[in-house]
Amino acid sequence: DQQVKQNSPSLSVQEGRISILNCDYTNSMFDYFLWYKKYPAEGPTFLISISSIKDKNEDGRFTVFLNKSAKHLSLHIVPSQPGDSAVYFCAASVAGGTSYGKLTFGQGTILTVHP
Amino acid sequence: KAGVTQTPRYLIKTRGQQVTLSCSPISGHRSVSWYQQTPGQGLQFLFEYFSETQRNKGNFPGRFSGRQFSNSRSEMNVSTLELGDSALYLCASSLLGTGYTEAFFGQGTRLTVV
């Protein structure tokens, strides 16, 4: 059961334009969401997070939007740079209970930013 | 502030052997989680430790175990290695645990079982 889904395996954008990466989830218990950037054979790098009590969070070029009713979140990167080319994972977690420490990851989206 | 440190970075082991991987979290972080990444299964949760106690465990066989020390450093052990255990093993450090605070990952240990 894939509780977190990234339906686009890849995305290609031009440098300077906006990159929009999408993520859907099915577990309504998720209350904290994170985005990571990852290069092959390396650990994920934390980008930005959002709590379920918010619908938007910004950090520099990165903005995450959360639509709880649609169980959907998205990551916007503006402007996109060639150095942003990597695999992007969204992850979700539940605070406490039997889900301590567990992040549920999507399958990832390969972002390629062309100069 | 130092990040999450995992050692060793690379390991080659033979089937049937056992292996121990180490993770030093960010200073002050009390939660350490472990994940396995394979091409077919993606990032899968192994277990989480907080203040030396295992709070959660994923769906992995008992050959996978871990522990956390009083300084929050954590180790995971895999016994009786199988070819399918070849993967990138990642640990994540969090102040209070995911669901409350961000989790930061180490560079990972690439385990190859031959």
mmCIF file of N, CA and C in Angstrom, chain A residues 10-94:
data_model
loop_
_atom_site.group_PDB
_atom_site.id
_atom_site.type_symbol
_atom_site.label_atom_id
_atom_site.label_comp_id
_atom_site.label_asym_id
_atom_site.label_seq_id
_atom_site.Cartn_x
_atom_site.Cartn_y
_atom_site.Cartn_z
ATOM 1 N N SER A 10 9.534 11.924 -13.607
ATOM 2 C CA SER A 10 10.548 12.894 -14.005
ATOM 3 C C SER A 10 9.901 14.212 -14.408
ATOM 4 N N LEU A 11 10.720 15.258 -14.348
ATOM 5 C CA LEU A 11 10.272 16.603 -14.719
ATOM 6 C C LEU A 11 11.468 17.332 -15.303
ATOM 7 N N SER A 12 11.232 18.002 -16.424
ATOM 8 C CA SER A 12 12.301 18.743 -17.078
ATOM 9 C C SER A 12 11.871 20.198 -17.224
ATOM 10 N N VAL A 13 12.711 21.138 -16.777
ATOM 11 C CA VAL A 13 12.378 22.563 -16.872
ATOM 12 C C VAL A 13 13.607 23.354 -17.325
ATOM 13 N N GLN A 14 13.346 24.551 -17.816
ATOM 14 C CA GLN A 14 14.434 25.438 -18.221
ATOM 15 C C GLN A 14 14.917 26.259 -17.031
ATOM 16 N N GLU A 15 16.184 26.543 -17.043
ATOM 17 C CA GLU A 15 16.759 27.398 -16.001
ATOM 18 C C GLU A 15 15.998 28.714 -15.922
ATOM 19 N N GLY A 16 15.718 29.132 -14.694
ATOM 20 C CA GLY A 16 15.011 30.385 -14.476
ATOM 21 C C GLY A 16 13.502 30.248 -14.374
ATOM 22 N N ARG A 17 12.975 29.126 -14.855
ATOM 23 C CA ARG A 17 11.531 28.907 -14.781
ATOM 24 C C ARG A 17 11.167 28.248 -13.455
ATOM 25 N N ILE A 18 9.870 28.049 -13.256
ATOM 26 C CA ILE A 18 9.394 27.419 -12.029
ATOM 27 C C ILE A 18 9.359 25.899 -12.188
ATOM 28 N N SER A 19 9.778 25.199 -11.141
ATOM 29 C CA SER A 19 9.632 23.743 -11.072
ATOM 30 C C SER A 19 8.544 23.455 -10.052
ATOM 31 N N ILE A 20 7.602 22.604 -10.421
ATOM 32 C CA ILE A 20 6.534 22.219 -9.499
ATOM 33 C C ILE A 20 6.531 20.709 -9.378
ATOM 34 N N LEU A 21 6.812 20.233 -8.169
ATOM 35 C CA LEU A 21 6.824 18.800 -7.907
ATOM 36 C C LEU A 21 5.626 18.466 -7.023
ATOM 37 N N ASN A 22 4.931 17.410 -7.380
ATOM 38 C CA ASN A 22 3.684 17.063 -6.704
ATOM 39 C C ASN A 22 3.776 15.761 -5.917
ATOM 40 N N CYS A 23 2.920 15.689 -4.913
ATOM 41 C CA CYS A 23 2.908 14.521 -4.029
ATOM 42 C C CYS A 23 1.492 14.342 -3.498
ATOM 43 N N ASP A 24 0.992 13.121 -3.522
ATOM 44 C CA ASP A 24 -0.328 12.808 -2.973
ATOM 45 C C ASP A 24 -0.181 11.774 -1.868
ATOM 46 N N TYR A 25 -1.057 11.837 -0.898
ATOM 47 C CA TYR A 25 -1.004 10.856 0.181
ATOM 48 C C TYR A 25 -2.405 10.356 0.489
ATOM 49 N N THR A 26 -2.466 9.193 1.097
ATOM 50 C CA THR A 26 -3.770 8.594 1.377
ATOM 51 C C THR A 26 -4.073 8.511 2.875
ATOM 52 N N ASN A 27 -3.042 8.549 3.706
ATOM 53 C CA ASN A 27 -3.247 8.396 5.147
ATOM 54 C C ASN A 27 -3.593 9.746 5.783
ATOM 55 N N SER A 28 -4.826 9.884 6.238
ATOM 56 C CA SER A 28 -5.261 11.155 6.817
ATOM 57 C C SER A 28 -4.614 11.428 8.172
ATOM 58 N N MET A 29 -3.902 10.448 8.718
ATOM 59 C CA MET A 29 -3.225 10.644 10.000
ATOM 60 C C MET A 29 -1.898 11.404 9.843
ATOM 61 N N PHE A 30 -1.398 11.483 8.629
ATOM 62 C CA PHE A 30 -0.150 12.216 8.420
ATOM 63 C C PHE A 30 -0.341 13.669 8.839
ATOM 64 N N ASP A 31 0.602 14.177 9.622
ATOM 65 C CA ASP A 31 0.456 15.566 10.053
ATOM 66 C C ASP A 31 1.737 16.380 9.917
ATOM 67 N N TYR A 32 2.758 15.796 9.298
ATOM 68 C CA TYR A 32 4.001 16.528 9.092
ATOM 69 C C TYR A 32 4.602 16.023 7.800
ATOM 70 N N PHE A 33 4.989 16.983 6.942
ATOM 71 C CA PHE A 33 5.439 16.619 5.606
ATOM 72 C C PHE A 33 6.783 17.287 5.326
ATOM 73 N N LEU A 34 7.624 16.569 4.597
ATOM 74 C CA LEU A 34 8.967 17.068 4.321
ATOM 75 C C LEU A 34 9.324 16.809 2.859
ATOM 76 N N TRP A 35 10.194 17.642 2.341
ATOM 77 C CA TRP A 35 10.775 17.433 1.013
ATOM 78 C C TRP A 35 12.277 17.294 1.140
ATOM 79 N N TYR A 36 12.796 16.323 0.399
ATOM 80 C CA TYR A 36 14.225 16.075 0.383
ATOM 81 C C TYR A 36 14.718 16.056 -1.051
ATOM 82 N N LYS A 37 15.976 16.415 -1.190
ATOM 83 C CA LYS A 37 16.686 16.343 -2.474
ATOM 84 C C LYS A 37 17.776 15.294 -2.312
ATOM 85 N N LYS A 38 17.945 14.469 -3.338
ATOM 86 C CA LYS A 38 18.900 13.383 -3.184
ATOM 87 C C LYS A 38 19.708 13.163 -4.465
ATOM 88 N N TYR A 39 21.009 12.950 -4.266
ATOM 89 C CA TYR A 39 21.882 12.529 -5.351
ATOM 90 C C TYR A 39 22.165 11.040 -5.164
ATOM 91 N N PRO A 40 22.503 10.328 -6.246
ATOM 92 C CA PRO A 40 22.788 8.898 -6.134
ATOM 93 C C PRO A 40 23.876 8.603 -5.110
ATOM 94 N N ALA A 41 23.680 7.547 -4.368
ATOM 95 C CA ALA A 41 24.654 7.054 -3.392
ATOM 96 C C ALA A 41 24.947 8.049 -2.269
ATOM 97 N N GLU A 42 24.072 9.030 -2.087
ATOM 98 C CA GLU A 42 24.222 9.961 -0.969
ATOM 99 C C GLU A 42 22.939 9.981 -0.149
ATOM 100 N N GLY A 43 23.032 10.519 1.057
ATOM 101 C CA GLY A 43 21.842 10.661 1.868
ATOM 102 C C GLY A 43 20.969 11.806 1.397
ATOM 103 N N PRO A 44 19.672 11.752 1.663
ATOM 104 C CA PRO A 44 18.777 12.854 1.296
ATOM 105 C C PRO A 44 19.148 14.129 2.049
ATOM 106 N N THR A 45 19.007 15.244 1.357
ATOM 107 C CA THR A 45 19.244 16.550 1.972
ATOM 108 C C THR A 45 17.904 17.210 2.247
ATOM 109 N N PHE A 46 17.678 17.589 3.491
ATOM 110 C CA PHE A 46 16.422 18.224 3.875
ATOM 111 C C PHE A 46 16.279 19.581 3.187
ATOM 112 N N LEU A 47 15.091 19.828 2.631
ATOM 113 C CA LEU A 47 14.830 21.096 1.959
ATOM 114 C C LEU A 47 13.872 21.976 2.759
ATOM 115 N N ILE A 48 12.696 21.445 3.016
ATOM 116 C CA ILE A 48 11.651 22.251 3.636
ATOM 117 C C ILE A 48 10.593 21.317 4.205
ATOM 118 N N SER A 49 9.901 21.782 5.220
ATOM 119 C CA SER A 49 8.841 20.967 5.815
ATOM 120 C C SER A 49 7.598 21.817 6.043
ATOM 121 N N ILE A 50 6.503 21.137 6.330
ATOM 122 C CA ILE A 50 5.263 21.843 6.640
ATOM 123 C C ILE A 50 4.436 20.996 7.587
ATOM 124 N N SER A 51 3.865 21.645 8.551
ATOM 125 C CA SER A 51 2.962 20.984 9.482
ATOM 126 C C SER A 51 1.548 21.051 8.925
ATOM 127 N N SER A 52 0.718 20.109 9.338
ATOM 128 C CA SER A 52 -0.656 20.066 8.815
ATOM 129 C C SER A 52 -1.512 21.240 9.273
ATOM 130 N N ILE A 53 -1.022 22.023 10.223
ATOM 131 C CA ILE A 53 -1.803 23.187 10.667
ATOM 132 C C ILE A 53 -1.582 24.387 9.742
ATOM 133 N N LYS A 54 -0.652 24.226 8.799
ATOM 134 C CA LYS A 54 -0.366 25.295 7.841
ATOM 135 C C LYS A 54 -0.741 24.838 6.445
ATOM 136 N N ASP A 55 -0.862 25.808 5.530
ATOM 137 C CA ASP A 55 -1.078 25.420 4.149
ATOM 138 C C ASP A 55 0.038 25.915 3.229
ATOM 139 N N LYS A 56 0.997 26.622 3.792
ATOM 140 C CA LYS A 56 2.102 27.128 2.982
ATOM 141 C C LYS A 56 3.303 27.378 3.881
ATOM 142 N N ASN A 57 4.484 27.089 3.338
ATOM 143 C CA ASN A 57 5.714 27.422 4.037
ATOM 144 C C ASN A 57 6.772 27.767 2.997
ATOM 145 N N GLU A 58 7.495 28.862 3.254
ATOM 146 C CA GLU A 58 8.497 29.335 2.300
ATOM 147 C C GLU A 58 9.874 29.355 2.924
ATOM 148 N N ASP A 59 10.869 29.051 2.083
ATOM 149 C CA ASP A 59 12.250 29.174 2.518
ATOM 150 C C ASP A 59 13.093 29.471 1.281
ATOM 151 N N GLY A 60 13.377 30.742 1.092
ATOM 152 C CA GLY A 60 14.164 31.136 -0.071
ATOM 153 C C GLY A 60 13.445 30.820 -1.367
ATOM 154 N N ARG A 61 14.100 30.052 -2.226
ATOM 155 C CA ARG A 61 13.496 29.699 -3.518
ATOM 156 C C ARG A 61 12.468 28.579 -3.413
ATOM 157 N N PHE A 62 12.344 27.974 -2.246
ATOM 158 C CA PHE A 62 11.470 26.813 -2.070
ATOM 159 C C PHE A 62 10.194 27.190 -1.310
ATOM 160 N N THR A 63 9.060 26.757 -1.861
ATOM 161 C CA THR A 63 7.779 26.944 -1.202
ATOM 162 C C THR A 63 7.037 25.626 -1.256
ATOM 163 N N VAL A 64 6.489 25.213 -0.121
ATOM 164 C CA VAL A 64 5.674 24.004 -0.087
ATOM 165 C C VAL A 64 4.238 24.414 0.204
ATOM 166 N N PHE A 65 3.303 23.832 -0.553
ATOM 167 C CA PHE A 65 1.883 24.064 -0.377
ATOM 168 C C PHE A 65 1.225 22.752 0.056
ATOM 169 N N LEU A 66 0.319 22.850 1.012
ATOM 170 C CA LEU A 66 -0.401 21.677 1.491
ATOM 171 C C LEU A 66 -1.891 21.891 1.353
ATOM 172 N N ASN A 67 -2.550 20.961 0.686
ATOM 173 C CA ASN A 67 -4.008 20.972 0.545
ATOM 174 C C ASN A 67 -4.529 19.725 1.244
ATOM 175 N N LYS A 68 -4.940 19.895 2.494
ATOM 176 C CA LYS A 68 -5.335 18.727 3.308
ATOM 177 C C LYS A 68 -6.603 18.066 2.767
ATOM 178 N N SER A 69 -7.514 18.829 2.288
ATOM 179 C CA SER A 69 -8.768 18.231 1.811
ATOM 180 C C SER A 69 -8.511 17.344 0.602
ATOM 181 N N ALA A 70 -7.543 17.740 -0.219
ATOM 182 C CA ALA A 70 -7.208 16.950 -1.395
ATOM 183 C C ALA A 70 -6.098 15.948 -1.105
ATOM 184 N N LYS A 71 -5.545 15.996 0.090
ATOM 185 C CA LYS A 71 -4.403 15.149 0.466
ATOM 186 C C LYS A 71 -3.287 15.290 -0.582
ATOM 187 N N HIS A 72 -2.912 16.517 -0.801
ATOM 188 C CA HIS A 72 -1.955 16.839 -1.856
ATOM 189 C C HIS A 72 -0.982 17.899 -1.365
ATOM 190 N N LEU A 73 0.286 17.713 -1.684
ATOM 191 C CA LEU A 73 1.246 18.781 -1.438
ATOM 192 C C LEU A 73 2.139 18.961 -2.653
ATOM 193 N N SER A 74 2.687 20.163 -2.747
ATOM 194 C CA SER A 74 3.546 20.450 -3.881
ATOM 195 C C SER A 74 4.731 21.288 -3.416
ATOM 196 N N LEU A 75 5.814 21.143 -4.143
ATOM 197 C CA LEU A 75 7.029 21.919 -3.895
ATOM 198 C C LEU A 75 7.272 22.790 -5.115
ATOM 199 N N HIS A 76 7.387 24.093 -4.880
ATOM 200 C CA HIS A 76 7.686 25.027 -5.954
ATOM 201 C C HIS A 76 9.116 25.527 -5.780
ATOM 202 N N ILE A 77 9.859 25.498 -6.870
ATOM 203 C CA ILE A 77 11.232 26.022 -6.858
ATOM 204 C C ILE A 77 11.290 27.154 -7.872
ATOM 205 N N VAL A 78 11.551 28.360 -7.366
ATOM 206 C CA VAL A 78 11.598 29.520 -8.241
ATOM 207 C C VAL A 78 12.755 30.439 -7.851
ATOM 208 N N PRO A 79 13.633 30.831 -8.766
ATOM 209 C CA PRO A 79 13.776 30.253 -10.102
ATOM 210 C C PRO A 79 14.579 28.963 -10.049
ATOM 211 N N SER A 80 14.341 28.084 -10.979
ATOM 212 C CA SER A 80 15.073 26.827 -11.030
ATOM 213 C C SER A 80 16.489 27.065 -11.535
ATOM 214 N N GLN A 81 17.427 26.298 -10.991
ATOM 215 C CA GLN A 81 18.829 26.401 -11.366
ATOM 216 C C GLN A 81 19.354 25.018 -11.749
ATOM 217 N N PRO A 82 20.352 24.951 -12.613
ATOM 218 C CA PRO A 82 20.895 23.636 -12.989
ATOM 219 C C PRO A 82 21.347 22.809 -11.781
ATOM 220 N N GLY A 83 21.818 23.445 -10.737
ATOM 221 C CA GLY A 83 22.231 22.735 -9.525
ATOM 222 C C GLY A 83 21.081 22.094 -8.773
ATOM 223 N N ASP A 84 19.851 22.427 -9.169
ATOM 224 C CA ASP A 84 18.682 21.802 -8.540
ATOM 225 C C ASP A 84 18.413 20.415 -9.115
ATOM 226 N N SER A 85 19.091 20.069 -10.174
ATOM 227 C CA SER A 85 18.871 18.762 -10.812
ATOM 228 C C SER A 85 19.242 17.645 -9.847
ATOM 229 N N ALA A 86 18.268 16.810 -9.521
ATOM 230 C CA ALA A 86 18.442 15.743 -8.521
ATOM 231 C C ALA A 86 17.133 14.967 -8.459
ATOM 232 N N VAL A 87 17.085 13.987 -7.567
ATOM 233 C CA VAL A 87 15.826 13.302 -7.284
ATOM 234 C C VAL A 87 15.199 13.962 -6.052
ATOM 235 N N TYR A 88 13.917 14.254 -6.151
ATOM 236 C CA TYR A 88 13.203 14.891 -5.048
ATOM 237 C C TYR A 88 12.199 13.909 -4.451
ATOM 238 N N PHE A 89 12.269 13.769 -3.137
ATOM 239 C CA PHE A 89 11.355 12.883 -2.425
ATOM 240 C C PHE A 89 10.464 13.701 -1.507
ATOM 241 N N CYS A 90 9.190 13.388 -1.493
ATOM 242 C CA CYS A 90 8.355 13.901 -0.427
ATOM 243 C C CYS A 90 8.217 12.790 0.612
ATOM 244 N N ALA A 91 8.036 13.189 1.839
ATOM 245 C CA ALA A 91 7.920 12.240 2.934
ATOM 246 C C ALA A 91 6.872 12.746 3.907
ATOM 247 N N ALA A 92 6.229 11.812 4.592
ATOM 248 C CA ALA A 92 5.178 12.174 5.533
ATOM 249 C C ALA A 92 5.352 11.395 6.814
ATOM 250 N N SER A 93 4.882 11.986 7.908
ATOM 251 C CA SER A 93 4.981 11.291 9.185
ATOM 252 C C SER A 93 3.782 11.627 10.065
ATOM 253 N N VAL A 94 3.615 10.791 11.074
ATOM 254 C CA VAL A 94 2.568 10.972 12.066
ATOM 255 C C VAL A 94 3.248 11.263 13.386
#
